[in-house]
Amino acid sequence: MPKAELHCHIEGAADTELVMQQAAIYGADMSPFIRDGAFVWHDFTSFLAAYDASASLFRTEEDYARLAEHYLASLAGQGAIYSEIFISPDHAMRSGLSPRAYLGGLAEGVRRAKAASGIEARMIVIGVRHFGAEAVEAAARFAADCDEPLVTGFGMAGEERHGNPRDYAHAFDIAREAGLGITVHAGELAGWESVAAALDHLRPARIGHGVRAVENPDLVRRIAGEGIVLECCPCSNVALQIFDGFENHPLPQLMVADCKVTLSSDDPPYFRTSIRREYEEARRHFGMDDTALGDITRTAIEAAFIDEKTRQALLARLSR
Ligand code: ADE
Ligand code: ZN
């Protein structure tokens, strides 16, 4: 089953083994955040604390090259032919690395992975919502000016209950005017109003999660009608208790309502998931067969922030 992933935070893709290797290099104590080979957290705030502590152990260009190479190699091993990774210049700066060097390292990792397995990957620069509008604007400006062909999108992650999408509209205008694809996290930690406001003010082609749109049938109809693509991450949602179990996850309902949905792993080791597991759980809990899962991959590639020639080449690999 060929797979494609549109929504994975590269810092959140570092597994505990790799993080512990970094901790050994930099002499860091990760015992509050990693126990028995697993990340320790109990809610979104403590998840972010473990995430930020792990991210702080990637400090050089080569650290990030290895991280991207390691994650993309693992994806390719699970049958993924395409990946978009979210990259956060703010996390690099907090690690003492310039956004430019960070991007250079990640791009090198993407190229190494492609040479080894053929996996195609692009990068989406994200701003962190709870760092404020100015920081998100700086991230957008970096994305717009970075002149790296592997950067094809801009988005925003972080604490969705912070601020109002209106405050970030200028950042998204900068990215859109630079020709970048637009996505934004909404409808994960906050309800349908957050998705509606993101659509109104930020005009994304895709929404990260978006699943709580299900709280408002008119909004679901709007998403379907406008062809907005939802980057669904069911294992993340269940782990963070956004929904009480897969049986209460709205993905099947959104599909029935003709919304375009895709599957991604978000921050895989934190949520004990992987792109493979996302597809498996969709088969188990949402009744998807090979055809339905193939359609999920096709939707992701159709919604990818990528040039048309590469998109057609990827679609051709699906029909083979
Ligand atoms: N950053 C990393 N993972 C995230 C998530 N699931 N939601 C919002 N911001 C994030
Ligand atoms: Zn996310």
Short mmCIF file of C-alpha atoms and ligand atoms in Angstrom, two decimals:
data_model
loop_
_atom_site.label_atom_id
_atom_site.label_comp_id
_atom_site.label_asym_id
_atom_site.label_seq_id
_atom_site.Cartn_x
_atom_site.Cartn_y
_atom_site.Cartn_z
CA MET A 1 0.00 0.00 0.00
CA PRO A 2 1.78 3.20 -1.15
CA LYS A 3 1.40 5.93 1.46
CA ALA A 4 1.83 9.70 1.59
CA GLU A 5 2.10 11.88 4.66
CA LEU A 6 1.32 15.61 4.73
CA HIS A 7 1.53 16.37 8.45
CA CYS A 8 4.55 15.51 10.56
CA HIS A 9 6.60 17.84 12.74
CA ILE A 10 10.26 17.00 12.19
CA GLU A 11 11.19 17.75 15.83
CA GLY A 12 8.31 15.51 16.90
CA ALA A 13 9.52 12.72 14.64
CA ALA A 14 12.72 12.12 16.61
CA ASP A 15 12.27 8.76 18.33
CA THR A 16 13.47 8.17 21.89
CA GLU A 17 16.52 6.25 20.71
CA LEU A 18 17.72 9.15 18.56
CA VAL A 19 16.88 11.68 21.29
CA MET A 20 18.86 9.64 23.85
CA GLN A 21 21.83 9.59 21.44
CA GLN A 22 21.62 13.38 21.25
CA ALA A 23 21.30 13.61 25.04
CA ALA A 24 24.51 11.58 25.38
CA ILE A 25 26.33 13.87 22.93
CA TYR A 26 25.25 17.04 24.76
CA GLY A 27 25.27 15.66 28.31
CA ALA A 28 21.56 16.31 28.91
CA ASP A 29 19.35 14.59 31.49
CA MET A 30 16.18 13.46 29.75
CA SER A 31 14.83 11.40 32.66
CA PRO A 32 11.84 13.76 33.23
CA PHE A 33 10.77 13.28 29.62
CA ILE A 34 11.77 9.74 28.59
CA ARG A 35 11.16 6.66 30.71
CA ASP A 36 11.46 2.99 29.68
CA GLY A 37 12.05 4.00 26.08
CA ALA A 38 8.87 6.11 25.86
CA PHE A 39 8.11 9.81 26.02
CA VAL A 40 6.39 10.84 29.25
CA TRP A 41 3.53 13.35 29.09
CA HIS A 42 -0.11 13.49 30.18
CA ASP A 43 -1.70 16.45 28.37
CA PHE A 44 -0.94 18.92 25.58
CA THR A 45 1.16 21.18 27.82
CA SER A 46 3.35 18.36 29.13
CA PHE A 47 3.56 16.92 25.61
CA LEU A 48 4.94 20.28 24.42
CA ALA A 49 7.45 20.32 27.31
CA ALA A 50 8.83 16.90 26.31
CA TYR A 51 8.78 17.96 22.65
CA ASP A 52 10.68 21.20 23.33
CA ALA A 53 13.24 19.41 25.54
CA SER A 54 13.92 16.86 22.81
CA ALA A 55 14.09 19.53 20.11
CA SER A 56 16.70 21.42 22.15
CA LEU A 57 19.09 18.48 21.64
CA PHE A 58 19.32 19.06 17.88
CA ARG A 59 21.85 21.85 17.60
CA THR A 60 23.91 21.58 14.43
CA GLU A 61 23.29 21.30 10.72
CA GLU A 62 24.41 17.70 10.83
CA ASP A 63 22.06 16.91 13.76
CA TYR A 64 19.14 18.05 11.60
CA ALA A 65 20.44 16.30 8.48
CA ARG A 66 20.54 13.03 10.44
CA LEU A 67 17.08 13.65 11.91
CA ALA A 68 15.44 14.22 8.51
CA GLU A 69 17.35 11.36 6.90
CA HIS A 70 16.46 8.99 9.76
CA TYR A 71 12.74 9.87 9.69
CA LEU A 72 12.36 9.78 5.92
CA ALA A 73 14.23 6.45 5.72
CA SER A 74 11.78 5.04 8.25
CA LEU A 75 8.82 6.40 6.25
CA ALA A 76 10.15 4.90 3.03
CA GLY A 77 10.51 1.56 4.85
CA GLN A 78 6.78 1.75 5.63
CA GLY A 79 5.84 2.26 2.01
CA ALA A 80 5.63 6.04 1.92
CA ILE A 81 6.44 7.60 -1.44
CA TYR A 82 5.84 11.21 -0.40
CA SER A 83 6.27 13.25 2.76
CA GLU A 84 5.87 16.83 3.85
CA ILE A 85 7.64 17.72 7.07
CA PHE A 86 6.85 20.72 9.22
CA ILE A 87 9.99 22.60 10.12
CA SER A 88 10.23 25.24 12.83
CA PRO A 89 12.95 27.91 12.57
CA ASP A 90 11.95 29.04 16.09
CA HIS A 91 13.01 25.69 17.52
CA ALA A 92 16.35 25.94 15.68
CA MET A 93 16.99 29.41 17.10
CA ARG A 94 16.19 28.15 20.58
CA SER A 95 18.86 25.48 19.98
CA GLY A 96 21.35 28.20 19.03
CA LEU A 97 21.26 27.48 15.29
CA SER A 98 20.41 29.98 12.56
CA PRO A 99 17.27 29.25 10.50
CA ARG A 100 19.47 29.19 7.40
CA ALA A 101 21.79 26.49 8.82
CA TYR A 102 18.76 24.56 10.12
CA LEU A 103 17.22 24.58 6.65
CA GLY A 104 20.52 23.58 5.06
CA GLY A 105 20.82 20.58 7.38
CA LEU A 106 17.25 19.43 6.81
CA ALA A 107 17.57 19.85 3.03
CA GLU A 108 20.71 17.71 3.11
CA GLY A 109 18.79 15.02 5.03
CA VAL A 110 15.94 15.13 2.50
CA ARG A 111 18.43 14.71 -0.37
CA ARG A 112 20.22 11.80 1.36
CA ALA A 113 16.92 10.02 1.98
CA LYS A 114 15.82 10.51 -1.61
CA ALA A 115 19.12 9.13 -2.90
CA ALA A 116 18.81 6.07 -0.65
CA SER A 117 15.14 5.15 -1.09
CA GLY A 118 13.58 7.39 -3.74
CA ILE A 119 11.22 9.03 -1.22
CA GLU A 120 10.10 12.47 -2.38
CA ALA A 121 9.83 15.10 0.37
CA ARG A 122 9.11 18.79 0.78
CA MET A 123 9.25 21.15 3.75
CA ILE A 124 6.59 23.40 5.24
CA VAL A 125 7.90 26.19 7.43
CA ILE A 126 5.72 26.68 10.48
CA GLY A 127 5.29 29.50 12.92
CA VAL A 128 4.44 28.66 16.52
CA ARG A 129 1.14 30.24 17.49
CA HIS A 130 1.88 30.71 21.19
CA PHE A 131 5.15 32.50 20.36
CA GLY A 132 2.95 35.35 19.07
CA ALA A 133 2.13 37.11 15.80
CA GLU A 134 5.55 38.74 15.40
CA ALA A 135 7.38 35.42 15.62
CA VAL A 136 4.94 33.82 13.18
CA GLU A 137 5.47 36.75 10.79
CA ALA A 138 9.25 36.30 11.03
CA ALA A 139 8.83 32.61 10.19
CA ALA A 140 6.66 33.53 7.19
CA ARG A 141 9.24 36.04 5.99
CA PHE A 142 11.96 33.40 6.33
CA ALA A 143 9.87 30.93 4.30
CA ALA A 144 9.15 33.56 1.65
CA ASP A 145 12.80 34.61 1.28
CA CYS A 146 14.71 31.37 1.90
CA ASP A 147 15.12 30.49 -1.79
CA GLU A 148 15.10 26.76 -1.05
CA PRO A 149 13.05 24.84 -3.65
CA LEU A 150 12.29 22.12 -1.10
CA VAL A 151 10.31 24.67 0.96
CA THR A 152 6.89 24.73 -0.66
CA GLY A 153 4.51 25.64 2.14
CA PHE A 154 3.83 27.67 5.24
CA GLY A 155 1.74 26.82 8.27
CA MET A 156 1.14 27.42 11.94
CA ALA A 157 1.19 24.96 14.84
CA GLY A 158 1.38 25.33 18.62
CA GLU A 159 -1.21 26.14 21.26
CA GLU A 160 -4.43 26.71 19.33
CA ARG A 161 -6.17 28.21 22.35
CA HIS A 162 -3.72 31.14 22.18
CA GLY A 163 -4.64 34.27 20.19
CA ASN A 164 -7.04 34.70 17.28
CA PRO A 165 -6.37 33.74 13.64
CA ARG A 166 -6.98 37.40 12.71
CA ASP A 167 -3.74 38.30 14.53
CA TYR A 168 -1.77 36.07 12.15
CA ALA A 169 -3.39 37.13 8.86
CA HIS A 170 -0.43 39.29 7.80
CA ALA A 171 2.03 36.39 8.25
CA PHE A 172 -0.13 34.21 6.02
CA ASP A 173 -0.44 37.00 3.42
CA ILE A 174 3.37 37.16 3.22
CA ALA A 175 3.58 33.40 2.65
CA ARG A 176 0.70 33.30 0.14
CA GLU A 177 2.16 36.17 -1.88
CA ALA A 178 5.43 34.24 -2.07
CA GLY A 179 3.54 31.39 -3.73
CA LEU A 180 3.71 28.98 -0.81
CA GLY A 181 0.98 26.44 -0.06
CA ILE A 182 -0.98 27.30 3.07
CA THR A 183 -2.00 25.05 5.94
CA VAL A 184 -2.85 25.81 9.55
CA HIS A 185 -3.55 23.75 12.67
CA ALA A 186 -7.16 24.28 13.73
CA GLY A 187 -9.98 22.24 15.19
CA GLU A 188 -7.66 20.09 17.29
CA LEU A 189 -7.43 21.62 20.78
CA ALA A 190 -10.17 24.15 20.03
CA GLY A 191 -13.63 23.69 18.56
CA TRP A 192 -15.33 24.44 15.24
CA GLU A 193 -15.18 28.22 15.73
CA SER A 194 -11.40 27.99 15.51
CA VAL A 195 -11.62 26.24 12.13
CA ALA A 196 -14.11 28.80 10.81
CA ALA A 197 -11.90 31.68 11.94
CA ALA A 198 -8.81 30.07 10.37
CA LEU A 199 -10.68 29.69 7.04
CA ASP A 200 -11.96 33.28 7.20
CA HIS A 201 -8.69 34.99 8.09
CA LEU A 202 -5.87 32.72 6.89
CA ARG A 203 -7.43 31.19 3.73
CA PRO A 204 -5.63 27.83 3.86
CA ALA A 205 -5.87 25.11 1.21
CA ARG A 206 -5.49 22.54 3.99
CA ILE A 207 -6.21 22.37 7.70
CA GLY A 208 -4.00 20.54 10.18
CA HIS A 209 -6.47 18.23 11.96
CA GLY A 210 -9.68 20.24 11.39
CA VAL A 211 -11.59 17.33 12.87
CA ARG A 212 -13.57 19.38 15.38
CA ALA A 213 -15.28 21.06 12.42
CA VAL A 214 -17.64 18.12 12.87
CA GLU A 215 -19.26 20.09 15.73
CA ASN A 216 -20.96 22.31 13.12
CA PRO A 217 -22.73 20.75 10.09
CA ASP A 218 -22.71 24.07 8.16
CA LEU A 219 -18.95 24.26 8.56
CA VAL A 220 -18.55 20.65 7.40
CA ARG A 221 -20.55 21.57 4.28
CA ARG A 222 -18.30 24.59 3.75
CA ILE A 223 -15.14 22.46 4.01
CA ALA A 224 -16.54 19.93 1.55
CA GLY A 225 -17.80 22.65 -0.81
CA GLU A 226 -14.54 24.59 -0.84
CA GLY A 227 -12.45 21.41 -1.23
CA ILE A 228 -10.39 22.15 1.89
CA VAL A 229 -8.19 19.15 2.65
CA LEU A 230 -8.03 17.85 6.21
CA GLU A 231 -4.70 16.53 7.47
CA CYS A 232 -6.19 14.00 9.88
CA CYS A 233 -4.01 12.40 12.55
CA PRO A 234 -6.36 10.02 14.40
CA CYS A 235 -3.75 8.37 16.65
CA SER A 236 -2.57 11.81 17.80
CA ASN A 237 -6.16 12.86 18.53
CA VAL A 238 -6.90 9.72 20.53
CA ALA A 239 -3.59 9.93 22.44
CA LEU A 240 -4.29 13.59 23.33
CA GLN A 241 -7.87 12.60 24.25
CA ILE A 242 -9.43 15.02 21.78
CA PHE A 243 -11.80 12.09 21.19
CA ASP A 244 -12.53 9.26 23.50
CA GLY A 245 -11.32 6.35 21.37
CA PHE A 246 -11.28 5.61 17.63
CA GLU A 247 -14.97 4.68 17.75
CA ASN A 248 -15.71 8.34 18.55
CA HIS A 249 -13.31 9.81 15.99
CA PRO A 250 -15.17 11.84 13.33
CA LEU A 251 -13.05 10.85 10.31
CA PRO A 252 -15.71 8.48 8.87
CA GLN A 253 -18.41 11.13 9.36
CA LEU A 254 -16.28 13.75 7.58
CA MET A 255 -15.70 11.34 4.68
CA VAL A 256 -19.42 10.62 4.37
CA ALA A 257 -19.95 14.40 4.23
CA ASP A 258 -17.55 14.52 1.21
CA CYS A 259 -14.69 16.26 3.00
CA LYS A 260 -11.26 15.46 1.59
CA VAL A 261 -9.31 13.61 4.28
CA THR A 262 -5.75 12.34 4.50
CA LEU A 263 -3.81 10.37 7.14
CA SER A 264 -0.67 11.50 8.99
CA SER A 265 1.24 10.68 12.16
CA ASP A 266 1.83 14.25 13.55
CA ASP A 267 4.53 13.48 16.19
CA PRO A 268 4.77 9.71 15.82
CA PRO A 269 6.84 8.49 18.82
CA TYR A 270 4.92 10.73 21.25
CA PHE A 271 1.63 9.19 20.20
CA ARG A 272 3.01 5.66 19.71
CA THR A 273 2.19 5.81 16.06
CA SER A 274 3.68 5.74 12.58
CA ILE A 275 2.28 6.25 9.10
CA ARG A 276 1.84 2.46 8.92
CA ARG A 277 -0.20 2.44 12.12
CA GLU A 278 -2.41 5.30 10.89
CA TYR A 279 -3.34 3.26 7.83
CA GLU A 280 -3.81 0.11 9.95
CA GLU A 281 -6.09 1.82 12.48
CA ALA A 282 -8.12 3.34 9.64
CA ARG A 283 -8.59 -0.18 8.27
CA ARG A 284 -9.49 -1.58 11.71
CA HIS A 285 -11.69 1.17 13.11
CA PHE A 286 -13.00 3.10 10.12
CA GLY A 287 -13.67 0.09 7.90
CA MET A 288 -11.40 1.28 5.10
CA ASP A 289 -10.36 -1.31 2.54
CA ASP A 290 -7.43 -1.19 0.09
CA THR A 291 -9.42 0.99 -2.30
CA ALA A 292 -10.35 3.51 0.40
CA LEU A 293 -6.78 3.65 1.70
CA GLY A 294 -5.47 4.04 -1.86
CA ASP A 295 -7.87 6.99 -2.24
CA ILE A 296 -6.43 8.52 0.95
CA THR A 297 -2.94 8.41 -0.57
CA ARG A 298 -4.24 9.83 -3.85
CA THR A 299 -5.99 12.70 -2.03
CA ALA A 300 -2.74 13.49 -0.19
CA ILE A 301 -0.74 13.62 -3.40
CA GLU A 302 -3.40 15.72 -5.11
CA ALA A 303 -3.22 18.14 -2.15
CA ALA A 304 0.57 18.10 -1.87
CA PHE A 305 2.43 21.39 -2.06
CA ILE A 306 4.53 20.29 -5.02
CA ASP A 307 5.16 21.14 -8.67
CA GLU A 308 2.80 19.54 -11.20
CA LYS A 309 5.45 17.41 -12.89
CA THR A 310 6.40 15.70 -9.62
CA ARG A 311 2.72 15.34 -8.66
CA GLN A 312 1.99 13.54 -11.93
CA ALA A 313 5.01 11.28 -11.44
CA LEU A 314 3.80 10.38 -7.93
CA LEU A 315 0.25 9.75 -9.15
CA ALA A 316 1.65 7.49 -11.86
CA ARG A 317 3.38 5.44 -9.16
CA LEU A 318 -0.04 4.90 -7.51
CA SER A 319 -1.71 3.51 -10.56
CA ARG A 320 1.09 1.04 -11.22
N1 ADE B 1 3.28 20.97 17.50
C1 ADE B 1 3.69 19.71 17.46
N2 ADE B 1 2.65 18.86 17.51
C2 ADE B 1 1.54 19.63 17.59
C3 ADE B 1 0.15 19.36 17.65
N3 ADE B 1 -0.34 18.11 17.67
N4 ADE B 1 -0.69 20.41 17.74
C4 ADE B 1 -0.23 21.66 17.72
N5 ADE B 1 1.06 21.96 17.65
C5 ADE B 1 1.94 20.96 17.58
ZN ZN B 2 0.58 18.84 14.04
#
